[in-house]
Amino acid sequence: MNKKFSHIFDNAKLKTLLYVMMLFMGLSFLGVHFYTINKYSVFINDAVQKKQYSIIKTLVQERLISHHLLEAKLFTDKVVADPLFRNAFVTEDPLDVEQQLSQAIRLSKSFSDHLDILEVRALTSQYKLLGAQKIKDGGALSIQRVMAEHAVLSPGQMLQTQSYFISTTEGNPVHILMHPVGNSGMNYGYLMVITSPLASLQGMGQYLDAEIDVKEARPGTAHGVAQMDIPITVYDGIPFLNIVVRFDNHAEVNKLNSLKSFSLLVAITGVFLSWYIVSYVLNISMFRRIMEISQTLAQVVKGKSGVQLPRRRDDEL
C-alpha cells in the first residue's frame, strides 16, 4: 500500500499536489464555516424564542394575578360588604340566599367587562351548599381538591380570601375565589365565585403581534410561522392553562438566510482570492525558478558551455 502511494507521489507533479492540497484546505474551511454559521443561526433562533417564551409567560401570569384576581376580589368585597348578603348567611334561608346571589350576579354585569363569571355559590363554614346561581357552562368542574386544600388552612387563613386556579375535566381554565362571609370574630360561610380567566387575556395578541390561543398546538404549521406551547402555572406549580402562541417569523428567517448567504459568499470569495494569490506567489517564487534551474541543468547535461545560471536568491532554492 505504501509503495502504491509512493509511486503515485513520485509520478505526480509538485504543482498538481500543491493545488490539490490547497483545494482540500479550501473545501475544509468552507465546510467548517458553513457548519459554524448553521450552529450560530440555531443558537440565535433558540435564544430569541426563549426570550419570547419568558416574556409571554410573565405577561400572562401578570394578567391573571394583577388583573383578573384583583377584579374578582374587588367584586366579592363589594358583594360581601352588603349587610343583607351577610344576613342571608346567618339565617341560612334558601330563598333569601338565592335572592342575594341573583343580586350579586346583576352587580357583576355592571362591574367589569373582563370579569367573566361562570357560577356563584353560597357555602356554610362547613362547606355545605346554601345556594348557587349558574350563569355559563364552563365544563365539568371537580372542586374536591379545592375544598380539601381550604379545609386544612389555619383559622386565620380561612378568614382571608383564598384564590385557586384550576381546570375543568375538559381542560378549560377556571378561577375559584373563596371569600369569607362574616367578621374577624365569626365566619358564617363562604362566597365561592367561579370565573373564566380567559377574558383577562384578550388583547395580548395585538400587543405581542402574535396569535394567542388556549387550544392545542396545530400540527403542520405553515413555514415561517413559529409556534410555542407555554404551560401556565400560578401558585402550586401545576399547569392549569396551556397557551399556544403563533407568530410570523418570516422577517427573522429571511435575515438569518441573508446572513448565511452573505457569509458563505464572502468565504467562497476569500478562498478563491487566497487560492489565486498563493498560486501567483508560488508560481513566481518557486515554479518559475524550478523551471529555470531545470532548463539550465538540461543544457549543462547536453554539454553546452557558456550557460547563464539563474540569478541567485536568498532562499532554499
Short mmCIF file of C-alpha atoms in Angstrom, two decimals:
data_model
loop_
_atom_site.label_atom_id
_atom_site.label_comp_id
_atom_site.label_asym_id
_atom_site.label_seq_id
_atom_site.Cartn_x
_atom_site.Cartn_y
_atom_site.Cartn_z
CA MET A 1 0.00 0.00 0.00
CA ASN A 2 2.81 2.40 0.92
CA LYS A 3 4.59 1.59 -2.33
CA LYS A 4 1.48 2.41 -4.34
CA PHE A 5 1.09 5.78 -2.65
CA SER A 6 4.81 6.43 -3.03
CA HIS A 7 4.56 5.59 -6.71
CA ILE A 8 1.67 7.98 -7.15
CA PHE A 9 3.52 10.83 -5.45
CA ASP A 10 6.70 10.07 -7.38
CA ASN A 11 4.89 10.45 -10.70
CA ALA A 12 2.77 13.41 -9.65
CA LYS A 13 3.87 16.96 -10.35
CA LEU A 14 4.66 19.16 -7.40
CA LYS A 15 2.41 21.90 -8.78
CA THR A 16 -0.51 19.48 -9.04
CA LEU A 17 0.00 18.21 -5.49
CA LEU A 18 0.12 21.73 -4.08
CA TYR A 19 -3.04 22.73 -5.93
CA VAL A 20 -4.85 19.60 -4.68
CA MET A 21 -3.78 20.37 -1.09
CA MET A 22 -4.95 23.97 -1.47
CA LEU A 23 -8.29 22.79 -2.84
CA PHE A 24 -8.69 20.37 0.08
CA MET A 25 -7.86 23.08 2.61
CA GLY A 26 -10.32 25.48 0.95
CA LEU A 27 -13.15 22.92 0.99
CA SER A 28 -12.38 22.07 4.62
CA PHE A 29 -12.53 25.76 5.53
CA LEU A 30 -15.87 26.19 3.72
CA GLY A 31 -17.31 23.14 5.46
CA VAL A 32 -16.28 24.32 8.91
CA HIS A 33 -17.52 27.83 8.12
CA PHE A 34 -20.91 26.59 6.91
CA TYR A 35 -21.29 24.35 9.97
CA THR A 36 -20.44 27.23 12.30
CA ILE A 37 -22.92 29.58 10.61
CA ASN A 38 -25.70 26.98 10.89
CA LYS A 39 -24.99 26.41 14.57
CA TYR A 40 -24.89 30.15 15.20
CA SER A 41 -28.23 30.61 13.42
CA VAL A 42 -29.82 27.86 15.53
CA PHE A 43 -28.39 29.44 18.69
CA ILE A 44 -29.76 32.88 17.81
CA ASN A 45 -33.18 31.44 16.95
CA ASP A 46 -33.35 29.45 20.21
CA ALA A 47 -32.27 32.49 22.24
CA VAL A 48 -34.98 34.66 20.65
CA GLN A 49 -37.67 32.01 21.25
CA LYS A 50 -36.59 31.53 24.89
CA LYS A 51 -36.83 35.27 25.44
CA GLN A 52 -40.29 35.41 23.84
CA TYR A 53 -41.33 32.37 25.90
CA SER A 54 -40.30 34.06 29.14
CA ILE A 55 -41.94 37.39 28.22
CA ILE A 56 -45.26 35.83 27.22
CA LYS A 57 -45.40 33.60 30.29
CA THR A 58 -44.67 36.53 32.60
CA LEU A 59 -47.30 38.71 30.89
CA VAL A 60 -49.96 36.00 31.17
CA GLN A 61 -49.21 35.45 34.86
CA GLU A 62 -49.30 39.22 35.46
CA ARG A 63 -52.68 39.46 33.71
CA LEU A 64 -54.07 36.62 35.82
CA ILE A 65 -52.84 37.95 39.16
CA SER A 66 -52.81 41.72 38.78
CA HIS A 67 -55.93 41.99 36.61
CA HIS A 68 -58.27 39.02 36.90
CA LEU A 69 -57.62 38.17 40.54
CA LEU A 70 -57.77 41.81 41.59
CA GLU A 71 -61.08 42.39 39.80
CA ALA A 72 -62.57 39.24 41.31
CA LYS A 73 -61.53 40.36 44.81
CA LEU A 74 -62.98 43.82 44.32
CA PHE A 75 -66.25 42.23 43.21
CA THR A 76 -66.52 39.84 46.16
CA ASP A 77 -65.53 42.58 48.62
CA LYS A 78 -68.38 44.73 47.37
CA VAL A 79 -70.89 41.87 47.48
CA VAL A 80 -69.94 40.67 50.97
CA ALA A 81 -69.96 44.23 52.32
CA ASP A 82 -73.75 44.30 51.89
CA PRO A 83 -75.42 43.64 55.32
CA LEU A 84 -78.35 41.89 53.64
CA PHE A 85 -75.96 39.46 51.97
CA ARG A 86 -74.29 38.60 55.27
CA ASN A 87 -77.68 38.27 56.97
CA ALA A 88 -78.69 35.62 54.41
CA PHE A 89 -75.76 33.50 55.59
CA VAL A 90 -76.79 33.96 59.21
CA THR A 91 -80.41 32.91 58.66
CA GLU A 92 -79.49 30.29 56.02
CA ASP A 93 -82.85 30.89 54.40
CA PRO A 94 -82.68 29.27 50.92
CA LEU A 95 -84.96 31.86 49.29
CA ASP A 96 -83.04 34.74 50.84
CA VAL A 97 -79.71 33.21 49.77
CA GLU A 98 -80.92 32.74 46.17
CA GLN A 99 -82.19 36.32 46.10
CA GLN A 100 -78.86 37.69 47.30
CA LEU A 101 -76.91 35.57 44.79
CA SER A 102 -79.14 36.89 41.99
CA GLN A 103 -78.44 40.42 43.20
CA ALA A 104 -74.69 39.65 43.12
CA ILE A 105 -74.95 38.45 39.52
CA ARG A 106 -76.75 41.62 38.48
CA LEU A 107 -73.98 43.61 40.16
CA SER A 108 -71.29 41.64 38.26
CA LYS A 109 -72.75 42.61 34.88
CA SER A 110 -72.13 46.29 35.58
CA PHE A 111 -68.90 45.76 37.46
CA SER A 112 -66.29 44.84 34.81
CA ASP A 113 -66.17 43.75 31.19
CA HIS A 114 -63.28 41.38 31.87
CA LEU A 115 -64.84 39.56 34.84
CA ASP A 116 -66.42 36.54 33.17
CA ILE A 117 -68.38 34.87 36.00
CA LEU A 118 -69.49 31.30 35.38
CA GLU A 119 -71.13 30.49 38.70
CA VAL A 120 -71.56 31.78 42.27
CA ARG A 121 -72.15 29.54 45.28
CA ALA A 122 -73.01 30.17 48.91
CA LEU A 123 -71.39 27.75 51.37
CA THR A 124 -71.57 27.37 55.11
CA SER A 125 -68.42 27.32 57.20
CA GLN A 126 -68.62 23.52 56.93
CA TYR A 127 -68.82 23.76 53.10
CA LYS A 128 -72.50 22.84 52.96
CA LEU A 129 -74.19 24.31 49.87
CA LEU A 130 -76.75 27.01 50.73
CA GLY A 131 -77.49 28.08 47.16
CA ALA A 132 -76.00 28.51 43.71
CA GLN A 133 -76.54 30.59 40.58
CA LYS A 134 -75.03 29.35 37.31
CA ILE A 135 -74.54 31.87 34.52
CA LYS A 136 -72.49 29.96 31.96
CA ASP A 137 -71.43 26.38 31.42
CA GLY A 138 -67.67 26.24 31.81
CA GLY A 139 -67.50 22.44 31.79
CA ALA A 140 -67.50 19.71 34.39
CA LEU A 141 -65.74 21.03 37.48
CA SER A 142 -64.50 18.99 40.42
CA ILE A 143 -63.82 21.18 43.46
CA GLN A 144 -62.97 18.40 45.94
CA ARG A 145 -59.26 19.29 45.75
CA VAL A 146 -60.05 22.95 46.38
CA MET A 147 -62.22 22.05 49.38
CA ALA A 148 -59.55 19.72 50.75
CA GLU A 149 -56.85 22.39 50.45
CA HIS A 150 -59.08 25.03 52.02
CA ALA A 151 -60.11 22.76 54.91
CA VAL A 152 -56.51 22.36 56.15
CA LEU A 153 -55.89 26.11 56.35
CA SER A 154 -55.38 27.79 59.69
CA PRO A 155 -58.33 29.72 61.19
CA GLY A 156 -56.60 32.99 60.36
CA GLN A 157 -56.11 31.96 56.72
CA MET A 158 -59.76 30.90 56.47
CA LEU A 159 -60.75 34.46 57.34
CA GLN A 160 -58.78 35.67 54.30
CA THR A 161 -59.80 35.45 50.66
CA GLN A 162 -58.23 32.42 49.01
CA SER A 163 -57.60 32.01 45.28
CA TYR A 164 -57.34 28.80 43.23
CA PHE A 165 -56.50 28.42 39.54
CA ILE A 166 -57.61 25.01 38.27
CA SER A 167 -59.02 23.48 35.08
CA THR A 168 -62.19 21.57 34.27
CA THR A 169 -62.23 17.96 33.13
CA GLU A 170 -62.42 19.27 29.56
CA GLY A 171 -59.24 21.30 30.12
CA ASN A 172 -60.89 24.72 30.35
CA PRO A 173 -59.13 27.05 32.80
CA VAL A 174 -61.20 28.42 35.69
CA HIS A 175 -60.50 30.57 38.72
CA ILE A 176 -62.16 29.94 42.09
CA LEU A 177 -62.27 32.65 44.73
CA MET A 178 -63.28 31.71 48.29
CA HIS A 179 -64.35 34.85 50.13
CA PRO A 180 -65.28 34.51 53.83
CA VAL A 181 -68.62 35.98 54.89
CA GLY A 182 -68.63 37.42 58.40
CA ASN A 183 -66.20 39.36 60.50
CA SER A 184 -62.98 38.84 62.41
CA GLY A 185 -64.86 37.18 65.26
CA MET A 186 -67.30 34.96 63.39
CA ASN A 187 -67.25 33.27 59.99
CA TYR A 188 -70.72 32.42 58.68
CA GLY A 189 -69.58 30.79 55.47
CA TYR A 190 -68.02 31.48 52.11
CA LEU A 191 -68.95 33.12 48.86
CA MET A 192 -67.46 30.99 46.08
CA VAL A 193 -67.08 32.79 42.76
CA ILE A 194 -66.10 30.67 39.75
CA THR A 195 -64.81 32.70 36.80
CA SER A 196 -63.07 32.18 33.49
CA PRO A 197 -59.71 34.00 33.34
CA LEU A 198 -59.61 33.98 29.54
CA ALA A 199 -61.35 37.35 29.29
CA SER A 200 -58.36 38.95 31.04
CA LEU A 201 -56.07 37.70 28.27
CA GLN A 202 -57.91 39.48 25.49
CA GLY A 203 -55.78 41.96 23.55
CA MET A 204 -52.46 40.30 24.37
CA GLY A 205 -52.11 39.01 20.82
CA GLN A 206 -52.21 42.51 19.37
CA TYR A 207 -49.73 43.73 21.95
CA LEU A 208 -47.30 40.90 21.14
CA ASP A 209 -48.05 40.90 17.40
CA ALA A 210 -48.97 37.23 17.63
CA GLU A 211 -51.93 34.88 17.67
CA ILE A 212 -52.66 33.56 21.18
CA ASP A 213 -54.87 30.54 21.66
CA VAL A 214 -55.74 28.24 24.55
CA LYS A 215 -56.29 25.18 22.39
CA GLU A 216 -53.81 22.52 21.43
CA ALA A 217 -50.94 23.25 19.06
CA ARG A 218 -51.76 22.98 15.38
CA PRO A 219 -50.00 20.17 13.54
CA GLY A 220 -48.27 21.11 10.31
CA THR A 221 -47.89 24.83 10.97
CA ALA A 222 -47.06 26.80 7.82
CA HIS A 223 -43.43 27.55 7.03
CA GLY A 224 -42.32 30.84 8.52
CA VAL A 225 -44.89 30.66 11.35
CA ALA A 226 -43.31 29.90 14.73
CA GLN A 227 -45.42 28.14 17.34
CA MET A 228 -44.76 27.90 21.08
CA ASP A 229 -46.64 25.81 23.63
CA ILE A 230 -46.47 27.52 27.04
CA PRO A 231 -47.94 25.85 30.15
CA ILE A 232 -49.03 28.46 32.72
CA THR A 233 -48.74 27.97 36.48
CA VAL A 234 -49.69 30.43 39.20
CA TYR A 235 -49.35 29.15 42.76
CA ASP A 236 -48.73 25.43 43.16
CA GLY A 237 -46.60 24.81 40.09
CA ILE A 238 -49.31 22.68 38.44
CA PRO A 239 -50.15 23.91 34.91
CA PHE A 240 -53.82 24.82 34.63
CA LEU A 241 -53.71 26.76 31.37
CA ASN A 242 -51.97 25.94 28.10
CA ILE A 243 -51.15 28.96 25.93
CA VAL A 244 -50.35 28.37 22.26
CA VAL A 245 -48.62 31.33 20.63
CA ARG A 246 -48.18 31.61 16.88
CA PHE A 247 -46.30 34.48 15.30
CA ASP A 248 -44.93 35.28 11.87
CA ASN A 249 -41.16 34.99 11.85
CA HIS A 250 -40.62 35.38 8.11
CA ALA A 251 -38.53 38.50 8.75
CA GLU A 252 -36.22 36.69 11.19
CA VAL A 253 -35.89 33.69 8.89
CA ASN A 254 -35.08 35.96 5.93
CA LYS A 255 -32.44 37.82 7.96
CA LEU A 256 -30.78 34.57 9.02
CA ASN A 257 -30.85 33.26 5.46
CA SER A 258 -29.35 36.52 4.20
CA LEU A 259 -26.65 36.27 6.83
CA LYS A 260 -25.89 32.69 5.78
CA SER A 261 -25.78 33.58 2.08
CA PHE A 262 -23.59 36.65 2.60
CA SER A 263 -21.23 34.83 4.93
CA LEU A 264 -20.94 31.89 2.55
CA LEU A 265 -20.35 34.22 -0.41
CA VAL A 266 -17.61 36.07 1.48
CA ALA A 267 -16.00 32.77 2.49
CA ILE A 268 -16.04 31.41 -1.08
CA THR A 269 -14.67 34.70 -2.42
CA GLY A 270 -11.95 34.65 0.22
CA VAL A 271 -10.98 31.07 -0.62
CA PHE A 272 -10.73 31.78 -4.35
CA LEU A 273 -8.86 35.03 -3.75
CA SER A 274 -6.43 33.29 -1.39
CA TRP A 275 -6.03 30.48 -3.91
CA TYR A 276 -5.22 32.97 -6.66
CA ILE A 277 -2.72 34.92 -4.52
CA VAL A 278 -0.95 31.80 -3.25
CA SER A 279 -0.83 30.35 -6.77
CA TYR A 280 0.62 33.59 -8.12
CA VAL A 281 3.23 33.78 -5.36
CA LEU A 282 4.19 30.11 -5.73
CA ASN A 283 4.45 30.48 -9.48
CA ILE A 284 6.82 33.45 -9.16
CA SER A 285 8.87 32.28 -6.18
CA MET A 286 9.01 28.53 -6.81
CA PHE A 287 7.65 27.04 -10.02
CA ARG A 288 9.25 29.57 -12.39
CA ARG A 289 12.62 29.27 -10.67
CA ILE A 290 12.45 25.46 -10.66
CA MET A 291 11.72 25.57 -14.38
CA GLU A 292 14.68 27.90 -14.95
CA ILE A 293 17.02 25.68 -12.94
CA SER A 294 15.69 22.57 -14.69
CA GLN A 295 16.29 24.11 -18.13
CA THR A 296 19.83 25.24 -17.14
CA LEU A 297 20.73 21.76 -15.85
CA ALA A 298 19.38 20.22 -19.04
CA GLN A 299 21.67 22.44 -21.12
CA VAL A 300 24.67 21.59 -18.89
CA VAL A 301 23.93 17.86 -19.21
CA LYS A 302 23.91 18.25 -23.01
CA GLY A 303 27.48 19.61 -22.78
CA LYS A 304 26.72 23.18 -23.63
CA SER A 305 29.09 25.73 -22.27
CA GLY A 306 28.54 29.36 -21.57
CA VAL A 307 25.20 28.64 -19.95
CA GLN A 308 23.92 31.58 -17.94
CA LEU A 309 22.97 30.45 -14.44
CA PRO A 310 19.75 31.79 -12.87
CA ARG A 311 20.15 34.73 -10.57
CA ARG A 312 20.90 33.65 -7.02
CA ARG A 313 18.36 34.49 -4.30
CA ASP A 314 18.45 34.24 -0.55
CA ASP A 315 16.05 31.27 -0.23
CA GLU A 316 16.13 27.45 -0.09
CA LEU A 317 16.32 27.09 -3.89
#
